[in-house]
JSON list of C-alpha atoms and ligand atoms in Angstrom, two decimals:
[
{"chain": "E", "resi": 1, "resn": "MET", "atom": "CA", "xyz": [45.40, -73.69, 67.58]},
{"chain": "E", "resi": 2, "resn": "ASP", "atom": "CA", "xyz": [47.24, -70.39, 67.04]},
{"chain": "E", "resi": 3, "resn": "GLN", "atom": "CA", "xyz": [49.81, -69.33, 69.67]},
{"chain": "E", "resi": 4, "resn": "SER", "atom": "CA", "xyz": [49.10, -67.08, 72.66]},
{"chain": "E", "resi": 5, "resn": "LYS", "atom": "CA", "xyz": [50.67, -63.61, 72.98]},
{"chain": "E", "resi": 6, "resn": "GLU", "atom": "CA", "xyz": [52.83, -65.01, 75.80]},
{"chain": "E", "resi": 7, "resn": "GLN", "atom": "CA", "xyz": [54.04, -67.84, 73.55]},
{"chain": "E", "resi": 8, "resn": "ARG", "atom": "CA", "xyz": [54.96, -65.17, 70.91]},
{"chain": "E", "resi": 9, "resn": "ILE", "atom": "CA", "xyz": [56.92, -63.27, 73.56]},
{"chain": "E", "resi": 10, "resn": "LEU", "atom": "CA", "xyz": [58.83, -66.49, 74.44]},
{"chain": "E", "resi": 11, "resn": "ASN", "atom": "CA", "xyz": [59.49, -67.05, 70.68]},
{"chain": "E", "resi": 12, "resn": "THR", "atom": "CA", "xyz": [60.99, -63.59, 70.21]},
{"chain": "E", "resi": 13, "resn": "VAL", "atom": "CA", "xyz": [63.12, -63.96, 73.31]},
{"chain": "E", "resi": 14, "resn": "SER", "atom": "CA", "xyz": [64.30, -67.43, 72.36]},
{"chain": "E", "resi": 15, "resn": "TYR", "atom": "CA", "xyz": [65.16, -66.20, 68.84]},
{"chain": "E", "resi": 16, "resn": "ASN", "atom": "CA", "xyz": [66.65, -62.71, 69.50]},
{"chain": "E", "resi": 17, "resn": "ALA", "atom": "CA", "xyz": [67.98, -62.64, 73.06]},
{"chain": "E", "resi": 18, "resn": "ILE", "atom": "CA", "xyz": [71.59, -63.50, 73.99]},
{"chain": "E", "resi": 19, "resn": "LYS", "atom": "CA", "xyz": [71.44, -66.58, 76.22]},
{"chain": "E", "resi": 20, "resn": "GLY", "atom": "CA", "xyz": [72.58, -66.03, 79.73]},
{"chain": "E", "resi": 21, "resn": "ASN", "atom": "CA", "xyz": [72.32, -62.21, 79.31]},
{"chain": "E", "resi": 22, "resn": "PRO", "atom": "CA", "xyz": [69.34, -60.92, 81.42]},
{"chain": "E", "resi": 23, "resn": "GLU", "atom": "CA", "xyz": [69.62, -57.33, 80.02]},
{"chain": "E", "resi": 24, "resn": "SER", "atom": "CA", "xyz": [69.25, -58.62, 76.51]},
{"chain": "E", "resi": 25, "resn": "VAL", "atom": "CA", "xyz": [66.10, -60.64, 77.53]},
{"chain": "E", "resi": 26, "resn": "LEU", "atom": "CA", "xyz": [64.61, -57.48, 79.17]},
{"chain": "E", "resi": 27, "resn": "ASP", "atom": "CA", "xyz": [65.43, -55.35, 76.09]},
{"chain": "E", "resi": 28, "resn": "CYS", "atom": "CA", "xyz": [63.96, -58.00, 73.75]},
{"chain": "E", "resi": 29, "resn": "ILE", "atom": "CA", "xyz": [60.64, -58.12, 75.67]},
{"chain": "E", "resi": 30, "resn": "ASP", "atom": "CA", "xyz": [60.49, -54.30, 75.98]},
{"chain": "E", "resi": 31, "resn": "LYS", "atom": "CA", "xyz": [61.07, -53.88, 72.15]},
{"chain": "E", "resi": 32, "resn": "TYR", "atom": "CA", "xyz": [58.44, -56.53, 71.31]},
{"chain": "E", "resi": 33, "resn": "CYS", "atom": "CA", "xyz": [55.83, -55.20, 73.71]},
{"chain": "E", "resi": 34, "resn": "SER", "atom": "CA", "xyz": [56.32, -51.55, 72.76]},
{"chain": "E", "resi": 35, "resn": "LYS", "atom": "CA", "xyz": [56.42, -52.24, 68.98]},
{"chain": "E", "resi": 36, "resn": "SER", "atom": "CA", "xyz": [54.25, -55.36, 68.35]},
{"chain": "E", "resi": 37, "resn": "GLU", "atom": "CA", "xyz": [52.00, -56.45, 71.21]},
{"chain": "E", "resi": 38, "resn": "TRP", "atom": "CA", "xyz": [51.36, -54.62, 74.49]},
{"chain": "E", "resi": 39, "resn": "ALA", "atom": "CA", "xyz": [51.81, -56.93, 77.52]},
{"chain": "E", "resi": 40, "resn": "MET", "atom": "CA", "xyz": [51.62, -56.28, 81.27]},
{"chain": "E", "resi": 41, "resn": "ASN", "atom": "CA", "xyz": [55.30, -56.48, 82.10]},
{"chain": "E", "resi": 42, "resn": "VAL", "atom": "CA", "xyz": [56.43, -53.79, 84.55]},
{"chain": "E", "resi": 43, "resn": "GLY", "atom": "CA", "xyz": [58.43, -52.43, 81.63]},
{"chain": "E", "resi": 44, "resn": "ASP", "atom": "CA", "xyz": [61.54, -50.28, 81.24]},
{"chain": "E", "resi": 45, "resn": "GLU", "atom": "CA", "xyz": [60.36, -47.01, 82.82]},
{"chain": "E", "resi": 46, "resn": "LYS", "atom": "CA", "xyz": [58.91, -48.51, 86.03]},
{"chain": "E", "resi": 47, "resn": "GLY", "atom": "CA", "xyz": [61.62, -51.07, 85.83]},
{"chain": "E", "resi": 48, "resn": "LEU", "atom": "CA", "xyz": [64.25, -48.44, 86.48]},
{"chain": "E", "resi": 49, "resn": "ILE", "atom": "CA", "xyz": [62.44, -47.47, 89.67]},
{"chain": "E", "resi": 50, "resn": "LEU", "atom": "CA", "xyz": [62.25, -51.12, 90.66]},
{"chain": "E", "resi": 51, "resn": "ASP", "atom": "CA", "xyz": [65.97, -51.50, 90.00]},
{"chain": "E", "resi": 52, "resn": "LYS", "atom": "CA", "xyz": [66.87, -48.53, 92.24]},
{"chain": "E", "resi": 53, "resn": "ILE", "atom": "CA", "xyz": [64.70, -49.80, 95.14]},
{"chain": "E", "resi": 54, "resn": "VAL", "atom": "CA", "xyz": [66.08, -53.38, 94.84]},
{"chain": "E", "resi": 55, "resn": "GLU", "atom": "CA", "xyz": [69.65, -51.98, 94.83]},
{"chain": "E", "resi": 56, "resn": "GLU", "atom": "CA", "xyz": [69.03, -49.82, 97.86]},
{"chain": "E", "resi": 57, "resn": "THR", "atom": "CA", "xyz": [67.38, -52.72, 99.71]},
{"chain": "E", "resi": 58, "resn": "ASN", "atom": "CA", "xyz": [69.98, -55.35, 98.66]},
{"chain": "E", "resi": 59, "resn": "PRO", "atom": "CA", "xyz": [67.55, -58.19, 99.70]},
{"chain": "E", "resi": 60, "resn": "SER", "atom": "CA", "xyz": [68.49, -61.78, 100.50]},
{"chain": "E", "resi": 61, "resn": "VAL", "atom": "CA", "xyz": [64.94, -63.15, 100.18]},
{"chain": "E", "resi": 62, "resn": "VAL", "atom": "CA", "xyz": [62.47, -61.69, 97.72]},
{"chain": "E", "resi": 63, "resn": "LEU", "atom": "CA", "xyz": [58.81, -62.65, 97.11]},
{"chain": "E", "resi": 64, "resn": "GLU", "atom": "CA", "xyz": [57.10, -61.57, 93.91]},
{"chain": "E", "resi": 65, "resn": "LEU", "atom": "CA", "xyz": [53.28, -61.92, 93.52]},
{"chain": "E", "resi": 66, "resn": "GLY", "atom": "CA", "xyz": [52.30, -62.39, 89.85]},
{"chain": "E", "resi": 67, "resn": "THR", "atom": "CA", "xyz": [55.12, -63.76, 87.68]},
{"chain": "E", "resi": 68, "resn": "TYR", "atom": "CA", "xyz": [53.41, -63.42, 84.25]},
{"chain": "E", "resi": 69, "resn": "CYS", "atom": "CA", "xyz": [56.22, -63.96, 81.71]},
{"chain": "E", "resi": 70, "resn": "GLY", "atom": "CA", "xyz": [59.01, -63.47, 84.28]},
{"chain": "E", "resi": 71, "resn": "TYR", "atom": "CA", "xyz": [60.12, -59.99, 83.18]},
{"chain": "E", "resi": 72, "resn": "SER", "atom": "CA", "xyz": [60.20, -58.50, 86.70]},
{"chain": "E", "resi": 73, "resn": "ALA", "atom": "CA", "xyz": [61.58, -61.71, 88.20]},
{"chain": "E", "resi": 74, "resn": "ILE", "atom": "CA", "xyz": [64.57, -61.40, 85.79]},
{"chain": "E", "resi": 75, "resn": "ARG", "atom": "CA", "xyz": [64.77, -57.66, 86.48]},
{"chain": "E", "resi": 76, "resn": "ILE", "atom": "CA", "xyz": [65.07, -58.29, 90.21]},
{"chain": "E", "resi": 77, "resn": "ALA", "atom": "CA", "xyz": [67.13, -61.54, 90.15]},
{"chain": "E", "resi": 78, "resn": "ARG", "atom": "CA", "xyz": [69.89, -59.96, 87.97]},
{"chain": "E", "resi": 79, "resn": "LEU", "atom": "CA", "xyz": [70.58, -57.48, 90.80]},
{"chain": "E", "resi": 80, "resn": "LEU", "atom": "CA", "xyz": [70.67, -60.01, 93.66]},
{"chain": "E", "resi": 81, "resn": "LYS", "atom": "CA", "xyz": [73.89, -61.03, 95.47]},
{"chain": "E", "resi": 82, "resn": "PRO", "atom": "CA", "xyz": [75.12, -64.57, 95.00]},
{"chain": "E", "resi": 83, "resn": "LYS", "atom": "CA", "xyz": [73.21, -66.45, 97.77]},
{"chain": "E", "resi": 84, "resn": "ALA", "atom": "CA", "xyz": [70.10, -64.30, 97.51]},
{"chain": "E", "resi": 85, "resn": "ARG", "atom": "CA", "xyz": [66.91, -65.88, 96.12]},
{"chain": "E", "resi": 86, "resn": "LEU", "atom": "CA", "xyz": [63.57, -64.86, 94.64]},
{"chain": "E", "resi": 87, "resn": "LEU", "atom": "CA", "xyz": [60.32, -66.77, 95.04]},
{"chain": "E", "resi": 88, "resn": "THR", "atom": "CA", "xyz": [57.59, -65.87, 92.56]},
{"chain": "E", "resi": 89, "resn": "ILE", "atom": "CA", "xyz": [53.96, -66.87, 92.66]},
{"chain": "E", "resi": 90, "resn": "GLU", "atom": "CA", "xyz": [51.88, -67.44, 89.49]},
{"chain": "E", "resi": 91, "resn": "PHE", "atom": "CA", "xyz": [48.57, -69.21, 89.29]},
{"chain": "E", "resi": 92, "resn": "ASN", "atom": "CA", "xyz": [48.23, -69.41, 85.49]},
{"chain": "E", "resi": 93, "resn": "PRO", "atom": "CA", "xyz": [50.00, -72.63, 84.43]},
{"chain": "E", "resi": 94, "resn": "GLU", "atom": "CA", "xyz": [50.70, -71.42, 80.89]},
{"chain": "E", "resi": 95, "resn": "PHE", "atom": "CA", "xyz": [52.28, -68.19, 82.16]},
{"chain": "E", "resi": 96, "resn": "ALA", "atom": "CA", "xyz": [54.27, -70.14, 84.79]},
{"chain": "E", "resi": 97, "resn": "SER", "atom": "CA", "xyz": [55.75, -72.48, 82.14]},
{"chain": "E", "resi": 98, "resn": "ILE", "atom": "CA", "xyz": [56.59, -69.64, 79.77]},
{"chain": "E", "resi": 99, "resn": "ALA", "atom": "CA", "xyz": [58.16, -67.63, 82.57]},
{"chain": "E", "resi": 100, "resn": "LYS", "atom": "CA", "xyz": [60.29, -70.63, 83.50]},
{"chain": "E", "resi": 101, "resn": "GLU", "atom": "CA", "xyz": [61.68, -70.83, 79.99]},
{"chain": "E", "resi": 102, "resn": "ILE", "atom": "CA", "xyz": [62.29, -67.05, 79.71]},
{"chain": "E", "resi": 103, "resn": "ILE", "atom": "CA", "xyz": [64.00, -67.04, 83.15]},
{"chain": "E", "resi": 104, "resn": "GLU", "atom": "CA", "xyz": [66.27, -69.91, 82.02]},
{"chain": "E", "resi": 105, "resn": "ILE", "atom": "CA", "xyz": [67.17, -68.05, 78.82]},
{"chain": "E", "resi": 106, "resn": "ALA", "atom": "CA", "xyz": [68.13, -65.04, 80.96]},
{"chain": "E", "resi": 107, "resn": "GLY", "atom": "CA", "xyz": [70.36, -67.36, 83.02]},
{"chain": "E", "resi": 108, "resn": "VAL", "atom": "CA", "xyz": [68.96, -66.33, 86.44]},
{"chain": "E", "resi": 109, "resn": "ASN", "atom": "CA", "xyz": [67.17, -69.63, 87.12]},
{"chain": "E", "resi": 110, "resn": "ASP", "atom": "CA", "xyz": [69.53, -70.50, 89.92]},
{"chain": "E", "resi": 111, "resn": "LYS", "atom": "CA", "xyz": [68.13, -67.55, 91.94]},
{"chain": "E", "resi": 112, "resn": "VAL", "atom": "CA", "xyz": [64.45, -67.84, 90.98]},
{"chain": "E", "resi": 113, "resn": "THR", "atom": "CA", "xyz": [61.83, -70.34, 92.12]},
{"chain": "E", "resi": 114, "resn": "ILE", "atom": "CA", "xyz": [58.39, -70.23, 90.51]},
{"chain": "E", "resi": 115, "resn": "LEU", "atom": "CA", "xyz": [55.54, -71.36, 92.86]},
{"chain": "E", "resi": 116, "resn": "GLU", "atom": "CA", "xyz": [52.42, -72.30, 90.95]},
{"chain": "E", "resi": 117, "resn": "GLY", "atom": "CA", "xyz": [49.18, -71.39, 92.71]},
{"chain": "E", "resi": 118, "resn": "HIS", "atom": "CA", "xyz": [47.24, -68.57, 94.34]},
{"chain": "E", "resi": 119, "resn": "SER", "atom": "CA", "xyz": [49.10, -66.12, 96.62]},
{"chain": "E", "resi": 120, "resn": "GLU", "atom": "CA", "xyz": [46.55, -66.64, 99.37]},
{"chain": "E", "resi": 121, "resn": "ASP", "atom": "CA", "xyz": [47.22, -70.40, 99.39]},
{"chain": "E", "resi": 122, "resn": "ILE", "atom": "CA", "xyz": [51.04, -70.26, 99.02]},
{"chain": "E", "resi": 123, "resn": "ILE", "atom": "CA", "xyz": [51.90, -67.41, 101.41]},
{"chain": "E", "resi": 124, "resn": "PRO", "atom": "CA", "xyz": [50.86, -69.48, 104.49]},
{"chain": "E", "resi": 125, "resn": "GLN", "atom": "CA", "xyz": [53.23, -72.23, 103.24]},
{"chain": "E", "resi": 126, "resn": "LEU", "atom": "CA", "xyz": [56.33, -70.08, 102.80]},
{"chain": "E", "resi": 127, "resn": "LYS", "atom": "CA", "xyz": [57.81, -70.64, 106.28]},
{"chain": "E", "resi": 128, "resn": "LYS", "atom": "CA", "xyz": [57.41, -74.43, 106.63]},
{"chain": "E", "resi": 129, "resn": "LYS", "atom": "CA", "xyz": [57.34, -75.67, 103.07]},
{"chain": "E", "resi": 130, "resn": "TYR", "atom": "CA", "xyz": [59.78, -73.14, 101.47]},
{"chain": "E", "resi": 131, "resn": "GLU", "atom": "CA", "xyz": [61.96, -72.50, 104.45]},
{"chain": "E", "resi": 132, "resn": "VAL", "atom": "CA", "xyz": [61.45, -68.79, 104.44]},
{"chain": "E", "resi": 133, "resn": "GLU", "atom": "CA", "xyz": [62.12, -66.94, 107.73]},
{"chain": "E", "resi": 134, "resn": "LYS", "atom": "CA", "xyz": [61.56, -63.34, 106.79]},
{"chain": "E", "resi": 135, "resn": "LEU", "atom": "CA", "xyz": [61.01, -61.52, 103.50]},
{"chain": "E", "resi": 136, "resn": "ASP", "atom": "CA", "xyz": [63.33, -58.60, 102.81]},
{"chain": "E", "resi": 137, "resn": "PHE", "atom": "CA", "xyz": [61.52, -57.44, 99.67]},
{"chain": "E", "resi": 138, "resn": "VAL", "atom": "CA", "xyz": [58.01, -58.10, 98.21]},
{"chain": "E", "resi": 139, "resn": "PHE", "atom": "CA", "xyz": [56.99, -57.04, 94.74]},
{"chain": "E", "resi": 140, "resn": "LEU", "atom": "CA", "xyz": [53.14, -56.94, 94.41]},
{"chain": "E", "resi": 141, "resn": "ASP", "atom": "CA", "xyz": [52.03, -57.23, 90.77]},
{"chain": "E", "resi": 142, "resn": "HIS", "atom": "CA", "xyz": [49.08, -59.70, 90.89]},
{"chain": "E", "resi": 143, "resn": "TRP", "atom": "CA", "xyz": [45.30, -59.18, 91.27]},
{"chain": "E", "resi": 144, "resn": "LYS", "atom": "CA", "xyz": [45.04, -55.54, 92.40]},
{"chain": "E", "resi": 145, "resn": "GLU", "atom": "CA", "xyz": [42.31, -56.36, 94.91]},
{"chain": "E", "resi": 146, "resn": "ARG", "atom": "CA", "xyz": [44.62, -58.95, 96.48]},
{"chain": "E", "resi": 147, "resn": "TYR", "atom": "CA", "xyz": [47.33, -56.42, 97.37]},
{"chain": "E", "resi": 148, "resn": "ALA", "atom": "CA", "xyz": [45.70, -55.39, 100.69]},
{"chain": "E", "resi": 149, "resn": "PRO", "atom": "CA", "xyz": [44.55, -58.84, 101.92]},
{"chain": "E", "resi": 150, "resn": "ASP", "atom": "CA", "xyz": [47.87, -60.35, 100.97]},
{"chain": "E", "resi": 151, "resn": "THR", "atom": "CA", "xyz": [49.76, -57.63, 102.83]},
{"chain": "E", "resi": 152, "resn": "ILE", "atom": "CA", "xyz": [47.75, -58.47, 105.93]},
{"chain": "E", "resi": 153, "resn": "LEU", "atom": "CA", "xyz": [48.39, -62.17, 105.35]},
{"chain": "E", "resi": 154, "resn": "LEU", "atom": "CA", "xyz": [52.15, -61.65, 105.06]},
{"chain": "E", "resi": 155, "resn": "GLU", "atom": "CA", "xyz": [52.10, -59.81, 108.38]},
{"chain": "E", "resi": 156, "resn": "GLU", "atom": "CA", "xyz": [49.91, -62.48, 110.05]},
{"chain": "E", "resi": 157, "resn": "CYS", "atom": "CA", "xyz": [52.22, -65.21, 108.84]},
{"chain": "E", "resi": 158, "resn": "GLY", "atom": "CA", "xyz": [55.17, -63.45, 110.51]},
{"chain": "E", "resi": 159, "resn": "LEU", "atom": "CA", "xyz": [56.94, -62.96, 107.19]},
{"chain": "E", "resi": 160, "resn": "LEU", "atom": "CA", "xyz": [57.69, -59.26, 107.62]},
{"chain": "E", "resi": 161, "resn": "ARG", "atom": "CA", "xyz": [60.44, -57.76, 109.84]},
{"chain": "E", "resi": 162, "resn": "LYS", "atom": "CA", "xyz": [61.30, -54.19, 110.68]},
{"chain": "E", "resi": 163, "resn": "GLY", "atom": "CA", "xyz": [62.55, -52.72, 107.38]},
{"chain": "E", "resi": 164, "resn": "SER", "atom": "CA", "xyz": [60.89, -55.21, 105.03]},
{"chain": "E", "resi": 165, "resn": "VAL", "atom": "CA", "xyz": [60.14, -53.36, 101.80]},
{"chain": "E", "resi": 166, "resn": "LEU", "atom": "CA", "xyz": [56.95, -53.84, 99.84]},
{"chain": "E", "resi": 167, "resn": "LEU", "atom": "CA", "xyz": [56.71, -52.34, 96.36]},
{"chain": "E", "resi": 168, "resn": "ALA", "atom": "CA", "xyz": [53.29, -52.38, 94.59]},
{"chain": "E", "resi": 169, "resn": "ASP", "atom": "CA", "xyz": [52.87, -51.94, 90.81]},
{"chain": "E", "resi": 170, "resn": "ASN", "atom": "CA", "xyz": [49.83, -50.16, 89.15]},
{"chain": "E", "resi": 171, "resn": "ILE", "atom": "CA", "xyz": [48.54, -48.13, 92.03]},
{"chain": "E", "resi": 172, "resn": "ILE", "atom": "CA", "xyz": [47.14, -45.55, 89.55]},
{"chain": "E", "resi": 173, "resn": "TYR", "atom": "CA", "xyz": [46.37, -47.78, 86.48]},
{"chain": "E", "resi": 174, "resn": "PRO", "atom": "CA", "xyz": [44.55, -50.24, 86.73]},
{"chain": "E", "resi": 175, "resn": "GLY", "atom": "CA", "xyz": [44.72, -48.95, 90.37]},
{"chain": "E", "resi": 176, "resn": "ALA", "atom": "CA", "xyz": [44.69, -50.57, 93.82]},
{"chain": "E", "resi": 177, "resn": "PRO", "atom": "CA", "xyz": [42.47, -48.20, 95.86]},
{"chain": "E", "resi": 178, "resn": "GLU", "atom": "CA", "xyz": [41.75, -50.54, 98.80]},
{"chain": "E", "resi": 179, "resn": "PHE", "atom": "CA", "xyz": [45.52, -51.18, 99.15]},
{"chain": "E", "resi": 180, "resn": "ILE", "atom": "CA", "xyz": [46.38, -47.43, 99.07]},
{"chain": "E", "resi": 181, "resn": "LYS", "atom": "CA", "xyz": [43.64, -46.71, 101.62]},
{"chain": "E", "resi": 182, "resn": "TYR", "atom": "CA", "xyz": [44.88, -49.52, 103.85]},
{"chain": "E", "resi": 183, "resn": "ILE", "atom": "CA", "xyz": [48.68, -48.91, 103.60]},
{"chain": "E", "resi": 184, "resn": "ARG", "atom": "CA", "xyz": [48.80, -45.07, 103.77]},
{"chain": "E", "resi": 185, "resn": "ASN", "atom": "CA", "xyz": [46.70, -44.94, 106.95]},
{"chain": "E", "resi": 186, "resn": "ASN", "atom": "CA", "xyz": [48.63, -47.73, 108.63]},
{"chain": "E", "resi": 187, "resn": "LYS", "atom": "CA", "xyz": [51.20, -46.56, 111.26]},
{"chain": "E", "resi": 188, "resn": "HIS", "atom": "CA", "xyz": [53.10, -49.79, 110.75]},
{"chain": "E", "resi": 189, "resn": "PHE", "atom": "CA", "xyz": [54.14, -48.75, 107.25]},
{"chain": "E", "resi": 190, "resn": "GLU", "atom": "CA", "xyz": [56.18, -45.78, 105.93]},
{"chain": "E", "resi": 191, "resn": "CYS", "atom": "CA", "xyz": [54.90, -45.08, 102.37]},
{"chain": "E", "resi": 192, "resn": "THR", "atom": "CA", "xyz": [56.41, -43.39, 99.30]},
{"chain": "E", "resi": 193, "resn": "THR", "atom": "CA", "xyz": [54.78, -42.99, 95.90]},
{"chain": "E", "resi": 194, "resn": "PHE", "atom": "CA", "xyz": [56.87, -43.22, 92.68]},
{"chain": "E", "resi": 195, "resn": "LEU", "atom": "CA", "xyz": [55.05, -41.51, 89.79]},
{"chain": "E", "resi": 196, "resn": "SER", "atom": "CA", "xyz": [55.68, -43.04, 86.41]},
{"chain": "E", "resi": 197, "resn": "HIS", "atom": "CA", "xyz": [53.67, -44.30, 83.39]},
{"chain": "E", "resi": 198, "resn": "LEU", "atom": "CA", "xyz": [51.89, -47.54, 82.43]},
{"chain": "E", "resi": 199, "resn": "GLU", "atom": "CA", "xyz": [54.27, -49.89, 80.70]},
{"chain": "E", "resi": 200, "resn": "TYR", "atom": "CA", "xyz": [54.80, -48.97, 76.99]},
{"chain": "E", "resi": 201, "resn": "MET", "atom": "CA", "xyz": [52.06, -46.28, 77.21]},
{"chain": "E", "resi": 202, "resn": "LYS", "atom": "CA", "xyz": [51.73, -42.51, 77.89]},
{"chain": "E", "resi": 203, "resn": "VAL", "atom": "CA", "xyz": [49.10, -43.25, 80.54]},
{"chain": "E", "resi": 204, "resn": "GLU", "atom": "CA", "xyz": [50.02, -42.20, 84.11]},
{"chain": "E", "resi": 205, "resn": "ASP", "atom": "CA", "xyz": [50.75, -44.95, 86.63]},
{"chain": "E", "resi": 206, "resn": "ALA", "atom": "CA", "xyz": [52.73, -45.21, 89.85]},
{"chain": "E", "resi": 207, "resn": "MET", "atom": "CA", "xyz": [54.35, -47.66, 92.25]},
{"chain": "E", "resi": 208, "resn": "GLU", "atom": "CA", "xyz": [53.95, -47.47, 96.06]},
{"chain": "E", "resi": 209, "resn": "LYS", "atom": "CA", "xyz": [56.85, -48.34, 98.34]},
{"chain": "E", "resi": 210, "resn": "ALA", "atom": "CA", "xyz": [55.84, -49.31, 101.87]},
{"chain": "E", "resi": 211, "resn": "VAL", "atom": "CA", "xyz": [58.49, -50.09, 104.50]},
{"chain": "E", "resi": 212, "resn": "TYR", "atom": "CA", "xyz": [57.25, -52.19, 107.39]},
{"chain": "E", "resi": 213, "resn": "LEU", "atom": "CA", "xyz": [58.09, -50.53, 110.77]},
{"chain": "E", "resi": 214, "resn": "GLY", "atom": "CA", "xyz": [57.42, -53.55, 112.93]},
{"chain": "E", "resi": 215, "resn": "PRO", "atom": "CA", "xyz": [54.44, -54.81, 114.95]},
{"chain": "E", "resi": 216, "resn": "GLU", "atom": "CA", "xyz": [54.57, -52.22, 117.82]},
{"chain": "U", "resi": 301, "resn": "77H", "atom": "N1", "xyz": [45.96, -64.13, 93.87]},
{"chain": "U", "resi": 301, "resn": "77H", "atom": "C1", "xyz": [46.79, -64.41, 92.85]},
{"chain": "U", "resi": 301, "resn": "77H", "atom": "N2", "xyz": [47.84, -65.27, 93.15]},
{"chain": "U", "resi": 301, "resn": "77H", "atom": "C2", "xyz": [48.73, -65.52, 92.15]},
{"chain": "U", "resi": 301, "resn": "77H", "atom": "C3", "xyz": [48.53, -64.97, 90.90]},
{"chain": "U", "resi": 301, "resn": "77H", "atom": "N3", "xyz": [49.24, -65.08, 89.77]},
{"chain": "U", "resi": 301, "resn": "77H", "atom": "C4", "xyz": [48.63, -64.33, 88.85]},
{"chain": "U", "resi": 301, "resn": "77H", "atom": "N4", "xyz": [47.57, -63.75, 89.43]},
{"chain": "U", "resi": 301, "resn": "77H", "atom": "C5", "xyz": [46.58, -62.88, 88.71]},
{"chain": "U", "resi": 301, "resn": "77H", "atom": "C6", "xyz": [47.29, -61.69, 88.20]},
{"chain": "U", "resi": 301, "resn": "77H", "atom": "C7", "xyz": [46.57, -61.18, 87.00]},
{"chain": "U", "resi": 301, "resn": "77H", "atom": "C8", "xyz": [47.41, -60.10, 86.35]},
{"chain": "U", "resi": 301, "resn": "77H", "atom": "C9", "xyz": [47.72, -58.97, 87.32]},
{"chain": "U", "resi": 301, "resn": "77H", "atom": "N5", "xyz": [48.24, -57.80, 86.67]},
{"chain": "U", "resi": 301, "resn": "77H", "atom": "C10", "xyz": [47.42, -56.97, 86.11]},
{"chain": "U", "resi": 301, "resn": "77H", "atom": "O1", "xyz": [46.19, -57.18, 86.12]},
{"chain": "U", "resi": 301, "resn": "77H", "atom": "C11", "xyz": [47.93, -55.79, 85.34]},
{"chain": "U", "resi": 301, "resn": "77H", "atom": "C12", "xyz": [47.11, -55.13, 84.44]},
{"chain": "U", "resi": 301, "resn": "77H", "atom": "C13", "xyz": [47.60, -54.12, 83.65]},
{"chain": "U", "resi": 301, "resn": "77H", "atom": "C14", "xyz": [46.69, -53.41, 82.64]},
{"chain": "U", "resi": 301, "resn": "77H", "atom": "C15", "xyz": [45.72, -54.22, 81.98]},
{"chain": "U", "resi": 301, "resn": "77H", "atom": "C16", "xyz": [44.92, -53.63, 81.03]},
{"chain": "U", "resi": 301, "resn": "77H", "atom": "C17", "xyz": [45.10, -52.28, 80.70]},
{"chain": "U", "resi": 301, "resn": "77H", "atom": "F1", "xyz": [44.33, -51.70, 79.77]},
{"chain": "U", "resi": 301, "resn": "77H", "atom": "C18", "xyz": [46.04, -51.55, 81.36]},
{"chain": "U", "resi": 301, "resn": "77H", "atom": "C19", "xyz": [46.85, -52.12, 82.35]},
{"chain": "U", "resi": 301, "resn": "77H", "atom": "C20", "xyz": [48.88, -53.63, 83.89]},
{"chain": "U", "resi": 301, "resn": "77H", "atom": "C21", "xyz": [49.73, -54.19, 84.83]},
{"chain": "U", "resi": 301, "resn": "77H", "atom": "O2", "xyz": [51.00, -53.77, 85.05]},
{"chain": "U", "resi": 301, "resn": "77H", "atom": "C22", "xyz": [49.25, -55.31, 85.61]},
{"chain": "U", "resi": 301, "resn": "77H", "atom": "O3", "xyz": [50.07, -55.90, 86.53]},
{"chain": "U", "resi": 301, "resn": "77H", "atom": "C23", "xyz": [47.46, -64.14, 90.71]},
{"chain": "U", "resi": 301, "resn": "77H", "atom": "N6", "xyz": [46.59, -63.79, 91.69]},
{"chain": "U", "resi": 302, "resn": "MG", "atom": "MG1", "xyz": [51.75, -54.62, 86.89]}
]
């Protein structure tokens, strides 16, 4: 059976990237996906916005929803301080296993844990099973119609604290209208929109940053 696009991405990383060098893995994926096969990594343009917000937040505990090939997990993990950790949820077993290999090649596997399953099933387990107290930073990049319900679920599970930062990809393309409606009219969140472009394309896209202000 011929290989999947994701397997071809792993092959090019495995062949061309410098082992243990996260930047070279990111560059390798960006080159391949802009020249050979488009793929839904956050990419280099939105990636720079993600970098800046991660650096400003300097999080100890990060949750990512939607691992895919691990590009944004590597992007985030490479900026984390020594004891900090990133938990990333992926329900597609092929993507999860490819992401695991790419994350290992990047050399950030000591900071990253891939949790296989659906966000709605795993989020309620984070406190007890994964010993998470509060989340400092959440990157939403999974099913766009899950952004709003999962934000509500994170709050209900007591995983957000005053100052927790949510960053949502693709709020223009493919779009997350329910999330935008929910989060921008919610007095418990302070929102900022970062205009950019869809990864590897000239199409407009944006990311939404929402800082949780607390339950009161
Ligand atoms: N609940 C749950 N829990 C855990 C999970 N793990 C995975 N999933 C499902 C995630 C499925 C992939 C999500 N990402 C996207 O759909 C996406 C799409 C485009 C895009 C596509 C076509 C175009 F023509 C243009 C742009 C671009 C992006 O940047 C995207 O992020 C989960 N769901
Ligand atoms: Mg995305």
